[in-house]
mmCIF file of C-alpha atoms and ligand atoms in Angstrom:
data_model
loop_
_atom_site.group_PDB
_atom_site.id
_atom_site.type_symbol
_atom_site.label_atom_id
_atom_site.label_comp_id
_atom_site.label_asym_id
_atom_site.label_seq_id
_atom_site.Cartn_x
_atom_site.Cartn_y
_atom_site.Cartn_z
ATOM 1 C CA MET A 1 19.417 9.046 -5.391
ATOM 2 C CA LYS A 2 17.300 6.296 -3.787
ATOM 3 C CA SER A 3 13.618 6.025 -4.638
ATOM 4 C CA ALA A 4 10.504 4.839 -2.864
ATOM 5 C CA LEU A 5 7.449 3.742 -4.860
ATOM 6 C CA VAL A 6 4.076 4.184 -3.196
ATOM 7 C CA THR A 7 1.097 2.752 -5.077
ATOM 8 C CA GLY A 8 -2.081 4.761 -4.559
ATOM 9 C CA GLY A 9 -0.079 7.767 -3.403
ATOM 10 C CA SER A 10 -2.533 10.414 -4.560
ATOM 11 C CA ARG A 11 -4.879 10.295 -1.593
ATOM 12 C CA GLY A 12 -5.477 9.062 1.944
ATOM 13 C CA ILE A 13 -2.989 6.707 3.560
ATOM 14 C CA GLY A 14 -0.764 6.575 0.453
ATOM 15 C CA LYS A 15 -0.393 10.351 0.405
ATOM 16 C CA ALA A 16 0.706 10.404 4.063
ATOM 17 C CA ILE A 17 3.181 7.586 3.333
ATOM 18 C CA CYS A 18 4.652 9.555 0.399
ATOM 19 C CA ILE A 19 5.211 12.560 2.654
ATOM 20 C CA LYS A 20 6.724 10.430 5.431
ATOM 21 C CA LEU A 21 9.177 8.616 3.131
ATOM 22 C CA ALA A 22 10.137 11.916 1.473
ATOM 23 C CA SER A 23 11.068 13.241 4.930
ATOM 24 C CA MET A 24 13.388 10.220 5.259
ATOM 25 C CA GLY A 25 15.319 11.351 2.169
ATOM 26 C CA TYR A 26 13.710 9.238 -0.540
ATOM 27 C CA HIS A 27 12.804 10.438 -4.025
ATOM 28 C CA ILE A 28 9.124 9.489 -4.201
ATOM 29 C CA LEU A 29 7.338 7.805 -7.092
ATOM 30 C CA ILE A 30 3.698 8.719 -6.605
ATOM 31 C CA ASN A 31 1.532 6.131 -8.310
ATOM 32 C CA TYR A 32 -2.226 6.598 -8.786
ATOM 33 C CA LYS A 33 -4.895 5.435 -11.197
ATOM 34 C CA SER A 34 -6.784 8.495 -12.404
ATOM 35 C CA ASN A 35 -6.978 11.338 -9.888
ATOM 36 C CA GLU A 36 -4.222 13.572 -11.212
ATOM 37 C CA THR A 37 -5.456 16.624 -9.300
ATOM 38 C CA GLU A 38 -4.929 14.898 -5.953
ATOM 39 C CA ALA A 39 -1.622 13.349 -7.087
ATOM 40 C CA GLN A 40 -0.363 16.857 -7.948
ATOM 41 C CA LYS A 41 -1.259 17.949 -4.407
ATOM 42 C CA THR A 42 0.868 15.128 -2.970
ATOM 43 C CA LEU A 43 3.731 16.184 -5.234
ATOM 44 C CA GLN A 44 3.352 19.785 -4.109
ATOM 45 C CA ALA A 45 3.310 18.833 -0.415
ATOM 46 C CA ILE A 46 6.585 16.943 -0.912
ATOM 47 C CA GLU A 47 8.246 19.752 -2.838
ATOM 48 C CA GLU A 48 7.226 22.245 -0.161
ATOM 49 C CA LYS A 49 9.391 20.206 2.217
ATOM 50 C CA ASN A 50 12.350 20.513 -0.163
ATOM 51 C CA ALA A 51 12.179 16.861 -1.166
ATOM 52 C CA THR A 52 11.659 15.427 -4.653
ATOM 53 C CA ALA A 53 8.974 13.293 -6.248
ATOM 54 C CA GLU A 54 7.397 12.461 -9.586
ATOM 55 C CA LEU A 55 4.055 11.130 -10.766
ATOM 56 C CA ILE A 56 3.850 7.645 -12.250
ATOM 57 C CA PRO A 57 0.219 6.861 -13.066
ATOM 58 C CA PHE A 58 -0.762 3.298 -13.941
ATOM 59 C CA ASP A 59 -3.479 0.849 -13.007
ATOM 60 C CA VAL A 60 -1.851 -1.614 -10.603
ATOM 61 C CA ALA A 61 -4.442 -4.234 -11.562
ATOM 62 C CA ASP A 62 -3.417 -4.118 -15.228
ATOM 63 C CA LYS A 63 -0.509 -6.493 -15.811
ATOM 64 C CA GLU A 64 0.499 -4.889 -19.097
ATOM 65 C CA ALA A 65 0.330 -1.345 -17.738
ATOM 66 C CA VAL A 66 2.530 -2.305 -14.782
ATOM 67 C CA LYS A 67 5.036 -3.919 -17.113
ATOM 68 C CA ASN A 68 5.057 -1.049 -19.580
ATOM 69 C CA VAL A 69 4.984 1.993 -17.320
ATOM 70 C CA LEU A 70 6.843 0.761 -14.241
ATOM 71 C CA GLY A 71 9.111 -1.592 -16.191
ATOM 72 C CA ASN A 72 10.112 1.279 -18.476
ATOM 73 C CA TRP A 73 10.709 3.633 -15.592
ATOM 74 C CA ILE A 74 13.024 1.124 -13.916
ATOM 75 C CA GLU A 75 14.928 0.611 -17.159
ATOM 76 C CA MET A 76 15.308 4.347 -17.821
ATOM 77 C CA ASN A 77 16.318 5.293 -14.268
ATOM 78 C CA PRO A 78 19.174 3.041 -13.144
ATOM 79 C CA ASP A 79 20.497 5.993 -11.100
ATOM 80 C CA LYS A 80 17.351 6.073 -8.924
ATOM 81 C CA PRO A 81 16.912 2.466 -7.704
ATOM 82 C CA ILE A 82 13.696 1.677 -5.860
ATOM 83 C CA GLU A 83 14.789 0.818 -2.346
ATOM 84 C CA VAL A 84 11.364 1.002 -0.707
ATOM 85 C CA LEU A 85 8.116 -0.349 -2.167
ATOM 86 C CA VAL A 86 4.805 0.312 -0.460
ATOM 87 C CA ASN A 87 1.905 -1.657 -1.943
ATOM 88 C CA ASN A 88 -0.875 0.602 -0.748
ATOM 89 C CA ALA A 89 -3.350 1.014 -3.653
ATOM 90 C CA GLY A 90 -6.597 -0.707 -2.830
ATOM 91 C CA ILE A 91 -10.344 -0.647 -3.228
ATOM 92 C CA ARG A 92 -13.303 -2.108 -1.410
ATOM 93 C CA ASP A 93 -16.676 -3.017 -2.893
ATOM 94 C CA ASP A 94 -18.788 -4.518 -0.155
ATOM 95 C CA ALA A 95 -21.769 -6.853 -0.417
ATOM 96 C CA LEU A 96 -22.964 -9.901 1.441
ATOM 97 C CA MET A 97 -21.556 -12.894 -0.396
ATOM 98 C CA PHE A 98 -24.983 -14.127 -1.396
ATOM 99 C CA TRP A 99 -25.490 -10.882 -3.334
ATOM 100 C CA MET A 100 -21.906 -10.365 -4.499
ATOM 101 C CA LYS A 101 -21.496 -10.015 -8.270
ATOM 102 C CA ASP A 102 -18.604 -11.559 -10.213
ATOM 103 C CA GLU A 103 -17.340 -8.073 -11.024
ATOM 104 C CA GLN A 104 -17.198 -7.105 -7.340
ATOM 105 C CA TRP A 105 -15.163 -10.191 -6.495
ATOM 106 C CA GLU A 106 -12.849 -9.821 -9.473
ATOM 107 C CA ALA A 107 -12.175 -6.084 -9.151
ATOM 108 C CA VAL A 108 -11.310 -6.303 -5.458
ATOM 109 C CA ILE A 109 -9.075 -9.368 -5.855
ATOM 110 C CA LYS A 110 -7.341 -7.846 -8.885
ATOM 111 C CA THR A 111 -6.688 -4.401 -7.436
ATOM 112 C CA ASN A 112 -5.530 -5.635 -4.046
ATOM 113 C CA LEU A 113 -3.987 -9.080 -4.538
ATOM 114 C CA ASP A 114 -3.009 -9.476 -8.218
ATOM 115 C CA ALA A 115 -1.475 -5.999 -8.129
ATOM 116 C CA TYR A 116 0.764 -7.015 -5.245
ATOM 117 C CA PHE A 117 2.179 -9.755 -7.485
ATOM 118 C CA TYR A 118 2.587 -7.662 -10.650
ATOM 119 C CA VAL A 119 4.266 -4.703 -8.952
ATOM 120 C CA THR A 120 6.405 -6.562 -6.423
ATOM 121 C CA ARG A 121 7.734 -9.069 -8.945
ATOM 122 C CA LEU A 122 9.137 -6.227 -11.042
ATOM 123 C CA VAL A 123 10.619 -4.256 -8.184
ATOM 124 C CA VAL A 124 12.071 -7.123 -6.156
ATOM 125 C CA SER A 125 14.375 -8.252 -8.953
ATOM 126 C CA ASN A 126 16.363 -5.001 -8.684
ATOM 127 C CA MET A 127 16.373 -5.213 -4.906
ATOM 128 C CA LEU A 128 17.830 -8.711 -5.157
ATOM 129 C CA GLN A 129 20.624 -7.403 -7.382
ATOM 130 C CA LYS A 130 21.326 -4.508 -5.003
ATOM 131 C CA ARG A 131 21.055 -6.779 -1.966
ATOM 132 C CA TYR A 132 18.839 -4.345 -0.105
ATOM 133 C CA GLY A 133 15.154 -3.488 0.050
ATOM 134 C CA ARG A 134 12.086 -2.744 2.123
ATOM 135 C CA ILE A 135 8.686 -3.989 0.975
ATOM 136 C CA ILE A 136 5.667 -2.904 2.990
ATOM 137 C CA ASN A 137 2.161 -4.069 2.160
ATOM 138 C CA ILE A 138 -0.903 -2.258 3.417
ATOM 139 C CA VAL A 139 -3.421 -4.923 4.367
ATOM 140 C CA SER A 140 -6.338 -4.601 6.766
ATOM 141 C CA LEU A 141 -7.945 -5.803 9.935
ATOM 142 C CA SER A 142 -10.392 -7.503 7.533
ATOM 143 C CA GLY A 143 -7.583 -9.729 6.254
ATOM 144 C CA ILE A 144 -6.802 -10.914 9.778
ATOM 145 C CA LYS A 145 -10.232 -11.158 11.351
ATOM 146 C CA GLY A 146 -12.532 -11.372 8.328
ATOM 147 C CA MET A 147 -15.401 -8.885 8.074
ATOM 148 C CA PRO A 148 -18.992 -9.661 7.084
ATOM 149 C CA GLY A 149 -19.879 -7.970 3.801
ATOM 150 C CA GLN A 150 -16.227 -8.057 2.785
ATOM 151 C CA VAL A 151 -15.594 -11.634 1.691
ATOM 152 C CA ASN A 152 -13.778 -10.322 -1.403
ATOM 153 C CA TYR A 153 -11.723 -7.704 0.463
ATOM 154 C CA SER A 154 -10.946 -10.023 3.411
ATOM 155 C CA ALA A 155 -9.776 -12.740 0.988
ATOM 156 C CA ALA A 156 -7.558 -10.317 -0.929
ATOM 157 C CA LYS A 157 -5.952 -8.860 2.192
ATOM 158 C CA ALA A 158 -5.484 -12.295 3.804
ATOM 159 C CA GLY A 159 -3.866 -13.398 0.542
ATOM 160 C CA ILE A 160 -1.377 -10.536 0.747
ATOM 161 C CA ILE A 161 -0.576 -11.473 4.349
ATOM 162 C CA GLY A 162 0.307 -15.015 3.213
ATOM 163 C CA ALA A 163 2.354 -13.653 0.330
ATOM 164 C CA THR A 164 4.163 -11.259 2.700
ATOM 165 C CA LYS A 165 5.237 -14.134 4.944
ATOM 166 C CA ALA A 166 6.322 -16.320 2.019
ATOM 167 C CA LEU A 167 8.285 -13.633 0.183
ATOM 168 C CA ALA A 168 9.994 -12.594 3.433
ATOM 169 C CA GLN A 169 11.490 -16.076 3.599
ATOM 170 C CA GLU A 170 12.557 -16.028 -0.051
ATOM 171 C CA VAL A 171 14.496 -12.754 0.110
ATOM 172 C CA GLY A 172 15.662 -12.427 3.717
ATOM 173 C CA LYS A 173 19.233 -13.460 2.950
ATOM 174 C CA ARG A 174 19.588 -10.494 0.595
ATOM 175 C CA ASN A 175 18.756 -7.894 3.267
ATOM 176 C CA ILE A 176 15.262 -7.385 1.920
ATOM 177 C CA THR A 177 12.493 -7.252 4.504
ATOM 178 C CA VAL A 178 8.828 -7.810 3.672
ATOM 179 C CA ASN A 179 6.190 -6.749 6.170
ATOM 180 C CA ALA A 180 2.531 -5.812 6.294
ATOM 181 C CA VAL A 181 0.710 -3.018 8.096
ATOM 182 C CA ALA A 182 -2.920 -3.707 8.988
ATOM 183 C CA PRO A 183 -4.960 -0.557 9.641
ATOM 184 C CA GLY A 184 -8.321 -0.609 11.389
ATOM 185 C CA PHE A 185 -10.688 2.313 10.756
ATOM 186 C CA ILE A 186 -8.713 5.191 9.242
ATOM 187 C CA LYS A 187 -10.285 8.507 8.210
ATOM 188 C CA THR A 188 -9.945 8.654 4.396
ATOM 189 C CA ASP A 189 -12.185 8.729 1.315
ATOM 190 C CA MET A 190 -12.480 4.932 1.617
ATOM 191 C CA THR A 191 -14.273 5.153 4.969
ATOM 192 C CA GLU A 192 -16.336 8.252 4.196
ATOM 193 C CA ASP A 193 -19.549 6.239 4.002
ATOM 194 C CA LEU A 194 -19.104 4.623 7.435
ATOM 195 C CA ASP A 195 -20.899 5.815 10.577
ATOM 196 C CA GLU A 196 -17.910 7.085 12.521
ATOM 197 C CA ASN A 197 -19.769 7.904 15.743
ATOM 198 C CA GLN A 198 -21.223 4.432 15.968
ATOM 199 C CA LEU A 199 -18.011 2.598 15.016
ATOM 200 C CA ASN A 200 -15.904 4.651 17.435
ATOM 201 C CA GLN A 201 -17.585 2.721 20.231
ATOM 202 C CA LEU A 202 -15.892 -0.482 19.029
ATOM 203 C CA VAL A 203 -12.438 1.071 19.172
ATOM 204 C CA PRO A 204 -10.675 1.172 22.561
ATOM 205 C CA VAL A 205 -9.079 4.557 21.792
ATOM 206 C CA ASN A 206 -12.568 5.712 20.773
ATOM 207 C CA ARG A 207 -11.784 7.320 17.414
ATOM 208 C CA PHE A 208 -10.794 6.592 13.829
ATOM 209 C CA GLY A 209 -7.054 6.671 13.142
ATOM 210 C CA THR A 210 -5.300 9.140 10.870
ATOM 211 C CA ALA A 211 -3.400 8.404 7.671
ATOM 212 C CA GLU A 212 -0.308 9.896 9.353
ATOM 213 C CA GLU A 213 -0.513 7.290 12.126
ATOM 214 C CA VAL A 214 -0.348 4.518 9.528
ATOM 215 C CA ALA A 215 2.476 6.323 7.693
ATOM 216 C CA TYR A 216 4.480 6.485 10.924
ATOM 217 C CA THR A 217 4.486 2.671 11.137
ATOM 218 C CA VAL A 218 5.451 2.391 7.469
ATOM 219 C CA GLY A 219 8.341 4.782 8.103
ATOM 220 C CA PHE A 220 9.450 2.642 11.038
ATOM 221 C CA LEU A 221 9.505 -0.512 8.888
ATOM 222 C CA ALA A 222 11.224 1.314 6.014
ATOM 223 C CA ALA A 223 14.138 2.402 8.201
ATOM 224 C CA LYS A 224 17.513 0.692 7.805
ATOM 225 C CA GLU A 225 17.397 -0.020 11.551
ATOM 226 C CA ALA A 226 14.293 -2.224 11.118
ATOM 227 C CA ALA A 227 16.475 -4.856 9.427
ATOM 228 C CA TYR A 228 15.575 -7.668 11.840
ATOM 229 C CA ILE A 229 11.793 -7.360 11.445
ATOM 230 C CA THR A 230 10.428 -9.370 8.535
ATOM 231 C CA GLY A 231 7.362 -11.451 7.698
ATOM 232 C CA GLU A 232 5.408 -9.474 10.315
ATOM 233 C CA VAL A 233 1.959 -7.924 10.337
ATOM 234 C CA ILE A 234 1.711 -4.797 12.485
ATOM 235 C CA SER A 235 -1.792 -3.637 13.365
ATOM 236 C CA VAL A 236 -2.553 0.080 13.546
ATOM 237 C CA ASN A 237 -6.108 -0.031 14.794
ATOM 238 C CA GLY A 238 -6.506 1.744 18.117
ATOM 239 C CA GLY A 239 -6.694 -1.552 19.971
ATOM 240 C CA LEU A 240 -9.649 -2.946 18.019
ATOM 241 C CA TYR A 241 -9.865 -6.695 18.610
ATOM 242 C CA THR A 242 -8.148 -8.714 15.926
HETATM 243 P P1 NDP B 1 -8.415 5.853 -0.648
HETATM 244 O O1 NDP B 1 -9.657 5.364 -1.286
HETATM 245 O O2 NDP B 1 -8.440 7.114 0.149
HETATM 246 O O3 NDP B 1 -7.235 5.977 -1.755
HETATM 247 C C1 NDP B 1 -7.017 4.920 -2.613
HETATM 248 C C2 NDP B 1 -5.744 5.161 -3.394
HETATM 249 O O4 NDP B 1 -5.484 4.006 -4.207
HETATM 250 C C3 NDP B 1 -5.846 6.347 -4.344
HETATM 251 O O5 NDP B 1 -4.581 6.951 -4.431
HETATM 252 C C4 NDP B 1 -6.208 5.682 -5.674
HETATM 253 O O6 NDP B 1 -5.807 6.403 -6.835
HETATM 254 C C5 NDP B 1 -5.399 4.403 -5.566
HETATM 255 N N1 NDP B 1 -5.885 3.329 -6.429
HETATM 256 C C6 NDP B 1 -7.073 2.685 -6.375
HETATM 257 N N2 NDP B 1 -7.149 1.756 -7.351
HETATM 258 C C7 NDP B 1 -5.988 1.826 -8.035
HETATM 259 C C8 NDP B 1 -5.461 1.157 -9.161
HETATM 260 N N3 NDP B 1 -6.158 0.190 -9.773
HETATM 261 N N4 NDP B 1 -4.222 1.492 -9.608
HETATM 262 C C9 NDP B 1 -3.499 2.462 -8.996
HETATM 263 N N5 NDP B 1 -3.952 3.141 -7.925
HETATM 264 C C10 NDP B 1 -5.183 2.835 -7.451
HETATM 265 O O7 NDP B 1 -7.904 4.623 0.253
HETATM 266 P P2 NDP B 1 -7.162 4.587 1.676
HETATM 267 O O8 NDP B 1 -6.087 5.592 1.712
HETATM 268 O O9 NDP B 1 -8.187 4.579 2.722
HETATM 269 O O10 NDP B 1 -6.551 3.107 1.613
HETATM 270 C C11 NDP B 1 -5.202 2.838 1.288
HETATM 271 C C12 NDP B 1 -4.926 1.375 1.591
HETATM 272 O O11 NDP B 1 -5.194 1.113 2.962
HETATM 273 C C13 NDP B 1 -5.794 0.400 0.795
HETATM 274 O O12 NDP B 1 -5.047 -0.727 0.435
HETATM 275 C C14 NDP B 1 -6.863 0.014 1.789
HETATM 276 O O13 NDP B 1 -7.398 -1.252 1.491
HETATM 277 C C15 NDP B 1 -6.079 0.015 3.087
HETATM 278 N N6 NDP B 1 -6.892 0.164 4.272
HETATM 279 C C16 NDP B 1 -7.615 1.302 4.513
HETATM 280 C C17 NDP B 1 -8.353 1.416 5.661
HETATM 281 C C18 NDP B 1 -9.149 2.625 5.997
HETATM 282 O O14 NDP B 1 -9.845 2.605 7.042
HETATM 283 N N7 NDP B 1 -9.087 3.696 5.242
HETATM 284 C C19 NDP B 1 -8.421 0.313 6.641
HETATM 285 C C20 NDP B 1 -7.627 -0.821 6.299
HETATM 286 C C21 NDP B 1 -6.895 -0.879 5.161
HETATM 287 P P3 NDP B 1 -6.787 7.542 -7.517
HETATM 288 O O15 NDP B 1 -6.667 8.756 -6.613
HETATM 289 O O16 NDP B 1 -6.212 7.767 -8.868
HETATM 290 O O17 NDP B 1 -8.162 6.967 -7.518
#
């Protein structure tokens, strides 16, 4: 049995990615931080499609928790190697930089960027041994273009883009690809507070995207056939200028 780990799989884009990868035959590890009710719904949606999954809650920003929970799982489940890793968990906490508090900077950098390091470092070592893997990082238009009010979030996502390109070069010879997917405005809890009608006018396709549209691109990159695409950033943003 081959597994796929999706961080932040309880809701939004991560949930759609879990369902997509399950349909490709993977056993899904649904990570989340605290919302067990929503994580159970993801699990149920997967089981309804006759696929398998399990919950693996831990805070991706907590180095020790990643080591203990994920490290233990890897050790105890040598028969279910993680072949696909999707670093999707993320938060935003916007403020103009002049007003930004230390905690806002630190939380956003930790949850988005530090987590990429903690989780990927653990998972990639097994992929290197198996000589196969797919690592897909969910970044953002903000990490490419920079967005006012999101200095913390833009820095974190741009950092992951750099790390994606560097790691791709480190592990390419072992048939491991590392890519990033950069969504624009996607309808999830994270964008609930945005004025959709107003922002739609900025988007050439004139609407917010769906989590399933992002998951489709992740599925494409996770496929065995995508073996010659690595170190790339694919935008899923309805044509919004990057
Ligand atoms: P949501 O807010 O809808 O969901 C966030 C998910 O991340 C939840 O599953 C949540 O778990 C999990 N999570 C948050 N913090 C942690 C943590 N410390 N440890 C483990 N899990 C955590 O977000 P989206 O689905 O909208 O976003 C998913 C990714 O896509 C993020 O990286 C985001 O930055 C990126 N993105 C989103 C865009 C959008 O328009 N929505 C645009 C561009 C990028 P729990 O349920 O337990 O809280």
